[in-house]
Amino acid sequence: MLQSKFTRIALILLFLTGIGIFADEGMDWIGSFSSGELEMSDETEDQDTVYYLWQLESLKKNIAPRYIRYLDVESYVSSGNLLHRGILFTYNGLRDESVEICGSFNNWECSEMKRNQYGIYYTVIEPNQIKDNYEEDPVYEYKFRVNGLLTYDPENFDKVEDGSGSYYSRFILDSKDTDRQTKTMVLEDSANEERDLRTVKFQIYLPNAEVVRVVGNFNDWNPEHDFLKKDRKGVFTLEKKLLPGEYHYQFIVDGETMLDTYNPTTNIKVDTNESVSSLLVPERNYALERKM
């Protein structure tokens, strides 16, 4: 077991070395949270940009909230999740003993924020207010609790009176950066269920794409087998029958290979040293009902 864990770490380090994370230019790589250029920017990050946990730990200035995706090698070893995504909130608390965040996303319960070496408190909140009707952008209302006292976010210009002479801050998760279009999943039921097989629904929101295919160890990584169908909202979908087990896969979007954007579980494909998305298809734990 221990040897397997060390093997996984070695593969990750090899992968990260291959993409230049440890290169001298890593700290100046475009999108680095340690760069002054990004810290001055209030624009929402491109959803295809992936950051690293060390960039959050190297942040020297609090910034306005934004949606990000990042890689966390340490959590991958214990959980199998390498890719994470959510809304980054920060607060400059160099002289403060504790900073928490309280908001509509956690029923206004206050959660602790991590403090980096520069006194910047940060946390990444997973998007959990996605509406199925795709019509409204979810609104995240929040305050910071600093040394026991509530205050609004000084870096966020979007604030609303709270009725008690102060303000709460707001962040609206723009449609282009949300996972409102539902991620790949194992369905509990579908039109044609089979006893030994489970129905997996692959889906991804790519309104500007023309052709999307899925490749994986379930189809020998053959790009000619499984094409997804696009609906009017820009969501590509495909349902497949698969036996229970663990599967690795990628999407091919207009000829370019990419991970499943909103599946946080990833792995390393050993023969090519590529990152791949992972999906566990469990055994069915209930009896099938006979359909009329």
XYZ file of N, CA and C in Angstrom, residues 1-12 76-78:
45
model
N 0.839 -1.207 0.000
C 0.000 0.000 0.000
C 0.867 1.248 0.000
N 1.929 1.220 0.900
C 2.826 2.365 0.990
C 3.582 2.557 -0.313
N 4.009 1.424 -0.912
C 4.733 1.516 -2.179
C 3.853 2.110 -3.268
N 2.577 1.725 -3.265
C 1.641 2.267 -4.253
C 1.485 3.770 -4.099
N 1.441 4.262 -2.833
C 1.296 5.691 -2.581
C 2.516 6.446 -3.097
N 3.718 5.884 -2.830
C 4.934 6.540 -3.310
C 4.990 6.541 -4.829
N 4.477 5.463 -5.444
C 4.443 5.400 -6.917
C 3.556 6.495 -7.475
N 2.409 6.720 -6.834
C 1.485 7.766 -7.296
C 2.123 9.137 -7.171
N 2.818 9.355 -6.054
C 3.489 10.649 -5.863
C 4.545 10.862 -6.933
N 5.322 9.799 -7.218
C 6.383 9.912 -8.225
C 5.807 10.238 -9.595
N 4.682 9.615 -9.935
C 4.045 9.880 -11.233
C 3.563 11.318 -11.322
N 2.995 11.817 -10.217
C 2.505 13.203 -10.205
C 3.660 14.172 -10.370
N -4.417 14.742 -3.353
C -4.549 13.629 -4.299
C -4.064 12.330 -3.672
N -2.988 12.406 -2.899
C -2.422 11.207 -2.272
C -3.438 10.553 -1.345
N -4.208 11.356 -0.619
C -5.152 10.812 0.352
C -6.543 10.573 -0.211
